[in-house]
Short mmCIF file of C-alpha atoms and ligand atoms in Angstrom, two decimals:
data_model
loop_
_atom_site.label_atom_id
_atom_site.label_comp_id
_atom_site.label_asym_id
_atom_site.label_seq_id
_atom_site.Cartn_x
_atom_site.Cartn_y
_atom_site.Cartn_z
CA MET A 84 -35.93 -53.46 -37.98
CA THR A 85 -38.60 -55.33 -36.02
CA ILE A 86 -38.30 -55.84 -32.28
CA LYS A 87 -40.59 -58.47 -30.80
CA PRO A 88 -41.74 -58.45 -27.18
CA LEU A 89 -39.39 -60.36 -24.86
CA LYS A 90 -40.25 -62.39 -21.75
CA ASN A 91 -36.87 -61.95 -20.10
CA ILE A 92 -33.18 -61.38 -20.72
CA SER A 93 -30.22 -63.02 -19.02
CA GLY A 94 -26.48 -63.51 -19.36
CA ALA A 95 -23.25 -61.54 -19.55
CA PHE A 96 -23.05 -58.75 -22.13
CA ASP A 97 -20.00 -57.01 -23.58
CA LEU A 98 -20.34 -53.27 -23.75
CA PRO A 99 -18.90 -50.97 -26.40
CA GLY A 100 -16.15 -48.63 -25.26
CA ASP A 101 -17.14 -45.23 -23.88
CA LYS A 102 -17.83 -42.79 -26.73
CA SER A 103 -16.72 -39.63 -24.92
CA ILE A 104 -13.48 -41.20 -23.71
CA THR A 105 -12.68 -42.75 -27.11
CA HIS A 106 -13.05 -39.37 -28.87
CA ARG A 107 -10.70 -37.77 -26.35
CA ALA A 108 -8.14 -40.61 -26.40
CA ILE A 109 -7.88 -40.30 -30.19
CA MET A 110 -7.91 -36.52 -30.43
CA LEU A 111 -5.48 -35.85 -27.61
CA ASN A 112 -3.02 -38.59 -28.59
CA ALA A 113 -3.22 -37.32 -32.19
CA ILE A 114 -1.70 -34.01 -31.09
CA ALA A 115 0.66 -35.45 -28.47
CA GLU A 116 4.31 -36.28 -28.72
CA GLY A 117 4.82 -40.04 -29.15
CA GLU A 118 2.73 -43.06 -30.00
CA ALA A 119 0.01 -44.64 -27.89
CA LYS A 120 -2.32 -47.62 -27.87
CA VAL A 121 -6.02 -47.18 -27.17
CA TYR A 122 -7.65 -50.40 -25.92
CA ASN A 123 -11.40 -51.13 -26.15
CA ALA A 124 -11.88 -48.02 -28.29
CA LEU A 125 -15.41 -47.59 -29.60
CA LEU A 126 -15.33 -47.98 -33.37
CA GLY A 127 -18.86 -46.67 -33.91
CA GLU A 128 -19.52 -44.09 -36.62
CA ASP A 129 -19.00 -41.04 -34.37
CA CYS A 130 -15.53 -42.07 -33.23
CA MET A 131 -14.63 -43.24 -36.75
CA ALA A 132 -15.39 -39.67 -37.87
CA THR A 133 -12.90 -38.42 -35.27
CA ILE A 134 -10.31 -40.95 -36.50
CA GLU A 135 -10.77 -39.84 -40.14
CA CYS A 136 -10.49 -36.15 -39.22
CA MET A 137 -7.34 -36.68 -37.16
CA ARG A 138 -5.78 -38.66 -40.02
CA LYS A 139 -6.46 -35.75 -42.40
CA LEU A 140 -4.81 -33.43 -39.91
CA GLY A 141 -1.62 -35.51 -39.95
CA ALA A 142 -1.92 -38.15 -37.19
CA LYS A 143 -1.10 -41.76 -38.06
CA ILE A 144 -3.87 -44.01 -36.74
CA PHE A 145 -4.04 -47.77 -37.28
CA ILE A 146 -6.85 -50.07 -36.22
CA GLU A 147 -5.46 -53.42 -35.02
CA SER A 148 -7.53 -56.32 -33.72
CA ASP A 149 -7.15 -55.56 -29.98
CA TYR A 150 -6.35 -51.86 -29.94
CA ILE A 151 -5.72 -48.85 -32.11
CA THR A 152 -2.39 -47.08 -32.36
CA VAL A 153 -2.26 -43.31 -32.54
CA ALA A 154 0.96 -41.52 -33.45
CA GLY A 155 0.78 -37.77 -32.87
CA ALA A 156 0.98 -35.41 -35.86
CA LYS A 157 4.35 -33.66 -36.02
CA LYS A 158 2.55 -30.61 -37.37
CA ILE A 159 -1.22 -30.19 -37.62
CA LYS A 160 -2.13 -29.72 -41.29
CA ASN A 161 -4.67 -27.39 -42.89
CA SER A 162 -7.75 -29.26 -44.12
CA GLN A 163 -10.86 -28.02 -45.90
CA GLU A 164 -12.61 -31.37 -45.84
CA LEU A 165 -13.18 -32.44 -42.26
CA PHE A 166 -16.48 -34.35 -42.14
CA VAL A 167 -17.78 -35.09 -38.63
CA GLY A 168 -20.86 -37.09 -39.69
CA ASN A 169 -23.41 -37.10 -36.84
CA SER A 170 -20.89 -36.29 -34.09
CA GLY A 171 -21.38 -33.16 -31.98
CA THR A 172 -18.39 -34.10 -29.85
CA THR A 173 -16.13 -34.25 -32.93
CA ILE A 174 -17.17 -30.89 -34.35
CA ARG A 175 -17.10 -28.99 -31.06
CA LEU A 176 -13.86 -30.40 -29.64
CA LEU A 177 -12.07 -30.29 -32.97
CA THR A 178 -13.03 -26.67 -33.61
CA GLY A 179 -11.34 -25.68 -30.32
CA LEU A 180 -8.27 -27.71 -31.19
CA LEU A 181 -7.99 -26.29 -34.72
CA CYS A 182 -8.44 -22.69 -33.61
CA GLY A 183 -5.69 -23.25 -31.04
CA ALA A 184 -3.37 -24.95 -33.53
CA GLY A 185 -3.65 -21.92 -35.82
CA VAL A 186 -4.57 -23.78 -39.00
CA ASN A 187 -7.04 -23.08 -41.81
CA ALA A 188 -9.80 -25.65 -41.79
CA GLU A 189 -13.39 -26.36 -42.70
CA LEU A 190 -15.73 -28.69 -40.79
CA ASP A 191 -19.10 -30.03 -41.86
CA GLY A 192 -21.45 -32.83 -40.87
CA ASP A 193 -24.78 -34.54 -41.59
CA ASP A 194 -28.23 -32.90 -41.57
CA SER A 195 -28.51 -33.31 -37.78
CA ILE A 196 -25.15 -31.60 -37.17
CA LYS A 197 -26.15 -28.71 -39.44
CA LYS A 198 -29.05 -27.96 -37.05
CA ARG A 199 -27.04 -28.02 -33.82
CA PRO A 200 -26.00 -24.73 -32.20
CA MET A 201 -22.35 -23.80 -32.72
CA SER A 202 -22.56 -20.22 -31.41
CA ARG A 203 -21.95 -21.67 -27.95
CA ILE A 204 -18.37 -22.41 -29.07
CA ILE A 205 -17.94 -19.65 -31.66
CA GLU A 206 -18.58 -16.88 -29.12
CA PRO A 207 -15.96 -17.83 -26.50
CA LEU A 208 -13.43 -18.94 -29.14
CA SER A 209 -13.83 -15.55 -30.86
CA MET A 210 -13.19 -13.86 -27.49
CA MET A 211 -9.90 -15.79 -27.46
CA GLY A 212 -9.05 -14.34 -30.90
CA ALA A 213 -10.23 -17.19 -33.13
CA LYS A 214 -11.53 -16.43 -36.64
CA ILE A 215 -14.54 -18.64 -37.37
CA THR A 216 -17.34 -18.16 -39.85
CA ALA A 217 -20.54 -20.17 -39.78
CA LEU A 218 -23.91 -20.08 -41.50
CA GLU A 219 -26.33 -17.45 -40.19
CA GLY A 220 -27.51 -18.31 -36.68
CA GLY A 221 -24.24 -20.12 -35.92
CA PHE A 222 -24.61 -23.39 -37.83
CA ALA A 223 -22.16 -25.71 -39.62
CA PRO A 224 -20.27 -25.71 -41.93
CA LEU A 225 -17.63 -23.90 -39.89
CA LYS A 226 -14.65 -22.20 -41.55
CA ILE A 227 -11.60 -21.53 -39.42
CA LYS A 228 -8.84 -19.08 -40.38
CA SER A 229 -5.46 -19.25 -38.74
CA ALA A 230 -5.13 -16.86 -35.76
CA ASN A 231 -3.21 -16.52 -32.49
CA LEU A 232 -5.22 -17.17 -29.33
CA LYS A 233 -5.03 -15.57 -25.90
CA GLY A 234 -6.52 -16.97 -22.72
CA ILE A 235 -9.83 -15.70 -21.31
CA GLU A 236 -11.92 -16.19 -18.20
CA TYR A 237 -15.22 -17.63 -19.35
CA LYS A 238 -18.38 -18.29 -17.35
CA MET A 239 -20.25 -20.85 -19.42
CA PRO A 240 -23.95 -20.00 -19.81
CA VAL A 241 -24.90 -23.66 -20.52
CA ALA A 242 -23.62 -26.78 -18.81
CA SER A 243 -21.88 -28.58 -21.67
CA ALA A 244 -18.85 -30.85 -21.55
CA GLN A 245 -18.40 -30.31 -25.28
CA VAL A 246 -18.11 -26.54 -24.86
CA LYS A 247 -15.80 -26.92 -21.85
CA SER A 248 -13.59 -29.40 -23.71
CA CYS A 249 -13.52 -27.23 -26.84
CA LEU A 250 -12.17 -24.33 -24.78
CA LEU A 251 -9.69 -26.55 -22.95
CA LEU A 252 -8.27 -27.73 -26.28
CA ALA A 253 -8.02 -24.15 -27.54
CA GLY A 254 -6.50 -23.12 -24.21
CA LEU A 255 -3.71 -25.69 -24.65
CA PHE A 256 -2.25 -23.45 -27.38
CA ALA A 257 -3.19 -19.96 -26.08
CA ASP A 258 -0.53 -17.42 -25.02
CA SER A 259 -2.04 -16.90 -21.54
CA PRO A 260 -4.04 -19.12 -19.15
CA THR A 261 -7.71 -19.86 -19.84
CA THR A 262 -10.19 -20.16 -16.96
CA ILE A 263 -13.51 -21.90 -17.54
CA ILE A 264 -16.31 -21.79 -14.99
CA GLU A 265 -19.22 -24.20 -15.39
CA PRO A 266 -22.74 -23.51 -14.09
CA VAL A 267 -22.98 -27.21 -13.15
CA LYS A 268 -20.16 -29.74 -13.22
CA THR A 269 -20.22 -31.79 -16.44
CA ARG A 270 -18.29 -34.94 -17.45
CA ASN A 271 -14.61 -34.43 -16.71
CA HIS A 272 -12.93 -36.95 -19.03
CA THR A 273 -10.99 -34.22 -20.84
CA GLU A 274 -9.56 -32.80 -17.62
CA LEU A 275 -8.52 -36.26 -16.35
CA MET A 276 -6.86 -37.21 -19.63
CA LEU A 277 -5.11 -33.86 -20.10
CA ALA A 278 -3.64 -34.08 -16.59
CA ALA A 279 -2.42 -37.64 -17.31
CA MET A 280 -0.77 -36.35 -20.51
CA SER A 281 1.24 -33.74 -18.55
CA ALA A 282 -0.85 -30.68 -19.45
CA ASP A 283 -0.68 -27.67 -17.14
CA ILE A 284 -4.26 -27.93 -15.83
CA ILE A 285 -5.83 -27.16 -12.46
CA THR A 286 -9.37 -28.22 -11.54
CA ARG A 287 -11.28 -26.87 -8.53
CA ARG A 288 -14.94 -27.81 -8.30
CA ASN A 289 -16.63 -26.07 -11.26
CA LYS A 290 -13.52 -24.17 -12.33
CA VAL A 291 -10.75 -25.37 -14.69
CA ILE A 292 -7.61 -23.41 -15.55
CA ILE A 293 -5.45 -24.50 -18.47
CA SER A 294 -2.16 -23.04 -19.67
CA LYS A 295 -0.12 -23.60 -22.82
CA SER A 296 1.21 -27.17 -22.76
CA LYS A 297 2.79 -29.87 -24.89
CA LEU A 298 1.06 -33.23 -24.43
CA LYS A 299 2.83 -36.56 -23.96
CA SER A 300 0.99 -39.53 -25.45
CA ILE A 301 -0.46 -42.16 -23.08
CA ASP A 302 -2.03 -45.58 -23.55
CA VAL A 303 -5.73 -45.51 -22.68
CA TYR A 304 -7.90 -48.42 -21.53
CA VAL A 305 -11.39 -47.22 -22.44
CA PRO A 306 -14.09 -48.40 -20.01
CA GLY A 307 -17.47 -49.70 -21.21
CA ASP A 308 -19.94 -46.90 -21.90
CA ILE A 309 -22.49 -46.38 -19.12
CA SER A 310 -24.69 -44.55 -21.64
CA SER A 311 -24.82 -47.79 -23.68
CA ALA A 312 -25.18 -49.95 -20.55
CA ALA A 313 -28.31 -47.90 -19.75
CA TYR A 314 -30.39 -49.74 -22.39
CA LEU A 315 -29.51 -53.15 -20.97
CA MET A 316 -29.99 -51.97 -17.39
CA VAL A 317 -33.50 -50.66 -18.09
CA LEU A 318 -34.41 -53.75 -20.14
CA ALA A 319 -33.34 -56.13 -17.35
CA THR A 320 -35.05 -54.00 -14.68
CA ILE A 321 -38.41 -54.08 -16.48
CA LEU A 322 -38.49 -57.65 -17.87
CA PRO A 323 -39.50 -60.15 -15.14
CA ASN A 324 -37.07 -62.94 -14.20
CA SER A 325 -34.08 -61.21 -15.81
CA TYR A 326 -30.54 -61.26 -14.55
CA ILE A 327 -27.62 -59.72 -16.44
CA VAL A 328 -23.94 -59.14 -15.87
CA LEU A 329 -22.12 -56.11 -17.27
CA LYS A 330 -18.36 -55.99 -16.95
CA ASN A 331 -16.03 -53.00 -16.96
CA VAL A 332 -18.63 -50.21 -16.89
CA GLY A 333 -17.31 -46.65 -16.56
CA VAL A 334 -18.72 -45.15 -13.35
CA ASN A 335 -17.15 -41.70 -13.32
CA PRO A 336 -19.40 -39.76 -10.88
CA THR A 337 -19.99 -37.06 -13.52
CA ARG A 338 -21.81 -39.75 -15.55
CA THR A 339 -23.69 -41.84 -12.97
CA GLY A 340 -26.96 -39.91 -12.59
CA LEU A 341 -28.58 -42.98 -14.16
CA LEU A 342 -27.50 -45.14 -11.20
CA ASP A 343 -28.93 -42.59 -8.73
CA ILE A 344 -32.30 -42.71 -10.50
CA LEU A 345 -32.33 -46.49 -10.85
CA LYS A 346 -31.75 -46.71 -7.10
CA ILE A 347 -34.73 -44.41 -6.44
CA CYS A 348 -36.82 -46.66 -8.73
CA GLY A 349 -35.91 -49.66 -6.59
CA ALA A 350 -33.77 -51.31 -9.29
CA LYS A 351 -31.63 -54.21 -8.10
CA ILE A 352 -28.05 -53.38 -9.00
CA THR A 353 -24.97 -54.86 -7.37
CA MET A 354 -21.62 -53.19 -8.00
CA LEU A 355 -18.61 -55.51 -7.90
CA ASN A 356 -14.88 -55.11 -8.23
CA ARG A 357 -14.68 -51.31 -8.29
CA ARG A 358 -11.34 -50.12 -9.62
CA THR A 359 -9.64 -47.33 -11.57
CA THR A 360 -8.43 -47.72 -15.16
CA SER A 361 -6.70 -44.89 -17.06
CA GLU A 362 -7.79 -42.40 -14.34
CA GLU A 363 -11.44 -43.44 -14.73
CA PRO A 364 -13.49 -45.32 -12.10
CA VAL A 365 -14.93 -48.60 -13.41
CA SER A 366 -17.04 -51.41 -11.95
CA ASP A 367 -18.73 -54.67 -12.87
CA MET A 368 -22.49 -54.80 -12.31
CA LEU A 369 -25.22 -57.36 -11.75
CA ILE A 370 -28.75 -56.26 -12.59
CA GLN A 371 -31.92 -58.14 -11.69
CA SER A 372 -35.52 -57.37 -12.59
CA THR A 373 -37.71 -55.36 -10.22
CA ASP A 374 -41.43 -55.95 -9.90
CA ASP A 375 -42.23 -52.67 -8.15
CA ILE A 376 -40.73 -49.74 -10.10
CA LYS A 377 -41.10 -46.42 -8.28
CA PRO A 378 -41.55 -43.06 -10.07
CA PHE A 379 -38.86 -40.37 -9.99
CA VAL A 380 -38.14 -36.67 -10.47
CA ILE A 381 -35.09 -35.55 -12.46
CA GLY A 382 -33.90 -31.94 -12.54
CA GLY A 383 -31.27 -29.39 -11.49
CA ASP A 384 -27.65 -30.44 -11.12
CA LEU A 385 -28.50 -34.04 -11.93
CA ILE A 386 -29.29 -33.25 -15.58
CA PRO A 387 -25.72 -33.15 -16.98
CA ARG A 388 -24.96 -36.41 -15.12
CA LEU A 389 -27.61 -38.29 -17.12
CA ILE A 390 -28.38 -36.06 -20.10
CA ASP A 391 -27.96 -38.85 -22.67
CA GLU A 392 -29.99 -41.35 -20.62
CA ILE A 393 -33.21 -39.33 -20.48
CA PRO A 394 -34.94 -41.03 -23.44
CA ILE A 395 -34.38 -44.50 -21.95
CA LEU A 396 -35.34 -43.29 -18.46
CA ALA A 397 -38.60 -42.05 -19.99
CA VAL A 398 -39.22 -45.63 -21.16
CA LEU A 399 -38.58 -46.84 -17.60
CA ALA A 400 -40.98 -44.21 -16.22
CA CYS A 401 -43.81 -45.76 -18.28
CA PHE A 402 -43.44 -48.84 -16.07
CA ALA A 403 -43.36 -46.98 -12.73
CA ASN A 404 -46.31 -47.02 -10.36
CA GLY A 405 -46.96 -43.26 -10.45
CA GLN A 406 -46.00 -39.94 -12.01
CA SER A 407 -42.40 -39.18 -13.00
CA ILE A 408 -41.22 -35.67 -13.86
CA ILE A 409 -38.21 -34.61 -15.93
CA LYS A 410 -37.45 -30.87 -15.72
CA ASP A 411 -34.56 -28.41 -16.35
CA ALA A 412 -33.68 -30.46 -19.42
CA GLN A 413 -34.00 -27.82 -22.20
CA GLU A 414 -30.66 -29.04 -23.57
CA LEU A 415 -32.52 -32.09 -24.89
CA LYS A 416 -33.94 -29.85 -27.60
CA VAL A 417 -30.51 -29.43 -29.24
CA LYS A 418 -29.28 -33.03 -29.28
CA GLU A 419 -29.21 -35.31 -32.34
CA SER A 420 -32.96 -34.62 -32.45
CA ASN A 421 -35.24 -32.48 -30.28
CA ARG A 422 -35.32 -35.26 -27.70
CA ILE A 423 -38.19 -33.79 -25.69
CA ASP A 424 -40.43 -34.00 -28.76
CA THR A 425 -39.06 -37.19 -30.28
CA THR A 426 -39.15 -39.14 -27.00
CA VAL A 427 -42.64 -37.94 -26.07
CA ASN A 428 -44.02 -38.62 -29.58
CA MET A 429 -42.45 -42.07 -29.66
CA LEU A 430 -43.84 -43.15 -26.30
CA LYS A 431 -47.26 -41.57 -26.91
CA LYS A 432 -47.50 -43.53 -30.16
CA MET A 433 -46.67 -46.69 -28.20
CA GLY A 434 -49.53 -46.02 -25.77
CA ALA A 435 -47.85 -44.11 -22.91
CA ARG A 436 -49.49 -41.33 -20.93
CA ILE A 437 -46.78 -38.74 -21.43
CA GLU A 438 -46.76 -34.98 -22.08
CA ALA A 439 -43.97 -32.65 -23.17
CA THR A 440 -43.26 -29.54 -21.09
CA ASP A 441 -41.03 -26.55 -21.89
CA ASP A 442 -38.05 -28.12 -20.19
CA GLY A 443 -38.80 -31.83 -20.03
CA MET A 444 -41.76 -34.19 -19.76
CA ILE A 445 -44.31 -35.67 -17.37
CA ILE A 446 -44.93 -39.39 -17.52
CA ASN A 447 -47.82 -41.19 -15.83
CA GLY A 448 -46.58 -44.73 -15.44
CA SER A 449 -49.11 -47.46 -16.13
CA GLY A 450 -46.90 -50.54 -15.97
CA ALA A 451 -47.27 -51.29 -19.68
CA LEU A 452 -46.72 -50.09 -23.25
CA MET A 453 -48.90 -51.24 -26.15
CA GLY A 454 -46.46 -50.97 -29.06
CA GLY A 455 -47.51 -52.40 -32.43
CA VAL A 456 -46.45 -49.22 -34.26
CA GLU A 457 -43.57 -47.92 -36.39
CA ILE A 458 -41.10 -45.40 -34.94
CA ASP A 459 -38.75 -43.36 -37.14
CA ALA A 460 -35.42 -42.89 -35.36
CA GLY A 461 -34.26 -40.38 -37.99
CA LEU A 462 -30.68 -39.35 -37.22
CA ASP A 463 -30.88 -40.03 -33.47
CA HIS A 464 -29.05 -43.16 -32.26
CA ARG A 465 -30.41 -42.90 -28.71
CA LEU A 466 -33.97 -42.69 -29.99
CA ALA A 467 -33.42 -45.86 -32.07
CA MET A 468 -32.09 -47.75 -29.02
CA SER A 469 -34.79 -46.45 -26.66
CA ALA A 470 -37.45 -47.46 -29.21
CA ALA A 471 -35.98 -50.98 -29.34
CA VAL A 472 -36.08 -51.38 -25.54
CA ALA A 473 -39.60 -49.92 -25.47
CA GLY A 474 -40.61 -52.47 -28.13
CA ALA A 475 -39.07 -55.39 -26.26
CA VAL A 476 -40.99 -54.55 -23.06
CA SER A 477 -44.25 -53.72 -24.89
CA LEU A 478 -47.19 -56.00 -25.63
CA ASP A 479 -46.94 -55.90 -29.43
CA GLY A 480 -43.33 -54.99 -30.24
CA VAL A 481 -42.18 -52.18 -32.52
CA LYS A 482 -40.91 -51.52 -36.04
CA ILE A 483 -38.02 -49.07 -36.21
CA LYS A 484 -37.25 -47.04 -39.32
CA ASN A 485 -33.65 -45.85 -39.68
CA ALA A 486 -32.63 -48.27 -36.91
CA GLN A 487 -29.07 -48.47 -38.33
CA ILE A 488 -28.35 -45.03 -36.81
CA ALA A 489 -27.64 -46.99 -33.56
CA ASP A 490 -24.21 -47.73 -35.11
CA VAL A 491 -23.21 -44.18 -34.17
CA SER A 492 -22.54 -45.31 -30.61
CA TYR A 493 -23.35 -49.03 -30.32
CA PRO A 494 -22.40 -51.26 -33.27
CA GLY A 495 -24.16 -54.62 -32.87
CA PHE A 496 -26.80 -53.18 -30.51
CA PHE A 497 -29.71 -55.13 -31.99
CA LYS A 498 -27.99 -58.48 -31.30
CA ILE A 499 -29.01 -57.96 -27.66
CA PHE A 500 -32.60 -58.78 -28.55
CA GLU A 501 -31.70 -62.11 -30.15
CA ARG A 502 -30.53 -63.22 -26.71
CA GLY A 503 -33.83 -62.61 -24.91
CA GLU A 504 -36.57 -65.21 -24.51
CA GLN A 505 -39.63 -64.43 -26.68
C1 S3P B 573 -20.54 -35.20 -24.60
C2 S3P B 573 -21.19 -34.22 -23.91
C3 S3P B 573 -22.65 -34.09 -23.88
C4 S3P B 573 -23.33 -35.38 -24.30
C5 S3P B 573 -22.73 -35.94 -25.55
C6 S3P B 573 -21.26 -36.25 -25.34
C7 S3P B 573 -19.06 -35.23 -24.59
O1 S3P B 573 -23.06 -33.06 -24.78
O2 S3P B 573 -24.71 -35.16 -24.49
O3 S3P B 573 -23.40 -37.12 -25.94
O4 S3P B 573 -18.46 -36.24 -25.00
O5 S3P B 573 -18.46 -34.23 -24.16
P1 S3P B 573 -23.15 -31.52 -24.32
O6 S3P B 573 -21.78 -31.05 -24.06
O7 S3P B 573 -23.79 -30.82 -25.50
O8 S3P B 573 -24.00 -31.51 -23.10
#
């Protein structure tokens, strides 16, 4: 895939549905009583993996033109062939669900999934009584043997919505209540959806308590994914004379760290028509280019609120008029790639003054990127999309190897660049 430099970008853009919310809408409705419609579901590869897994486990899922229907499984089946592809959310949430449901199952994924740490879910699930075996060091494939679970009180050592959600799904089936305490509040889509589906769940700041519950299916209107909107927002902010409209963007406060940082940078964003859809806050947005981009510091409690946006924010930092610092972001090392290394190597190759640190990166903005190189996105969709934006705002463009990995979260992503002025 070749991305040529763009002069500007304008117009209204449709966003794909939120990936995190789509996974949850499918998984939870697949174990609920009744049948539900999910509107604006993301049908990228990650969520398709969730759909395939839930079908194997007994749910009836049909993809129609405007929505998908999910009819809950009467009984969750054993399955030795659950393939999650590239999706960390699928493997971690599903493992919690399957341990709770007391079935025998086996989960595996692609080469990126096989490198991602699963001990963070295996340890607390084992404390609940689950029987899971993994490869040495806690890596997929995971084998689950039927067992009865009891509730625990668990202080999570890492801030991870996937770990929290995994334990909430296991806790739905456990004989006694499960209490989960997060070091920093992470995205709360699971809690919101479980409450709407009549689960016995209480949330107080960083603490969630869940007790055994039967779920009732609900229709879900999935908002546009702010993590996908991020690429367009950064592109329009950097390219002069740009003006874009994004409709129906999810703005759950546990996900809007990006907006906080864009504000600090001086980005011109107008929020319009704020409303709530399926328990989730949403808004339309207008974004205009900014000629004076200010540097920023990201760290601490902000990290989980923008964890997936760090690669694209690093691209933005190259255009700031000073030094930006990203710290406390060790979790980037265990994403679809080691995103500290892959982001820094990508931008260095494109001419940025950027250095990796133990827990993030330091970027000396120079207002430009050279480009004119090839970047291998490997198995990391966010790296592919960040490389494309970096290429479009660079002097010489970029070639992207393995660009099709963007389909994991944003089918049709590269069409954006056909709409810009070259
Ligand atoms: C997600 C949680 C985050 C995020 C991922 C999606 C989710 O992962 O990076 O893209 O849907 O719960 P962690 O839980 O590993 O932080």
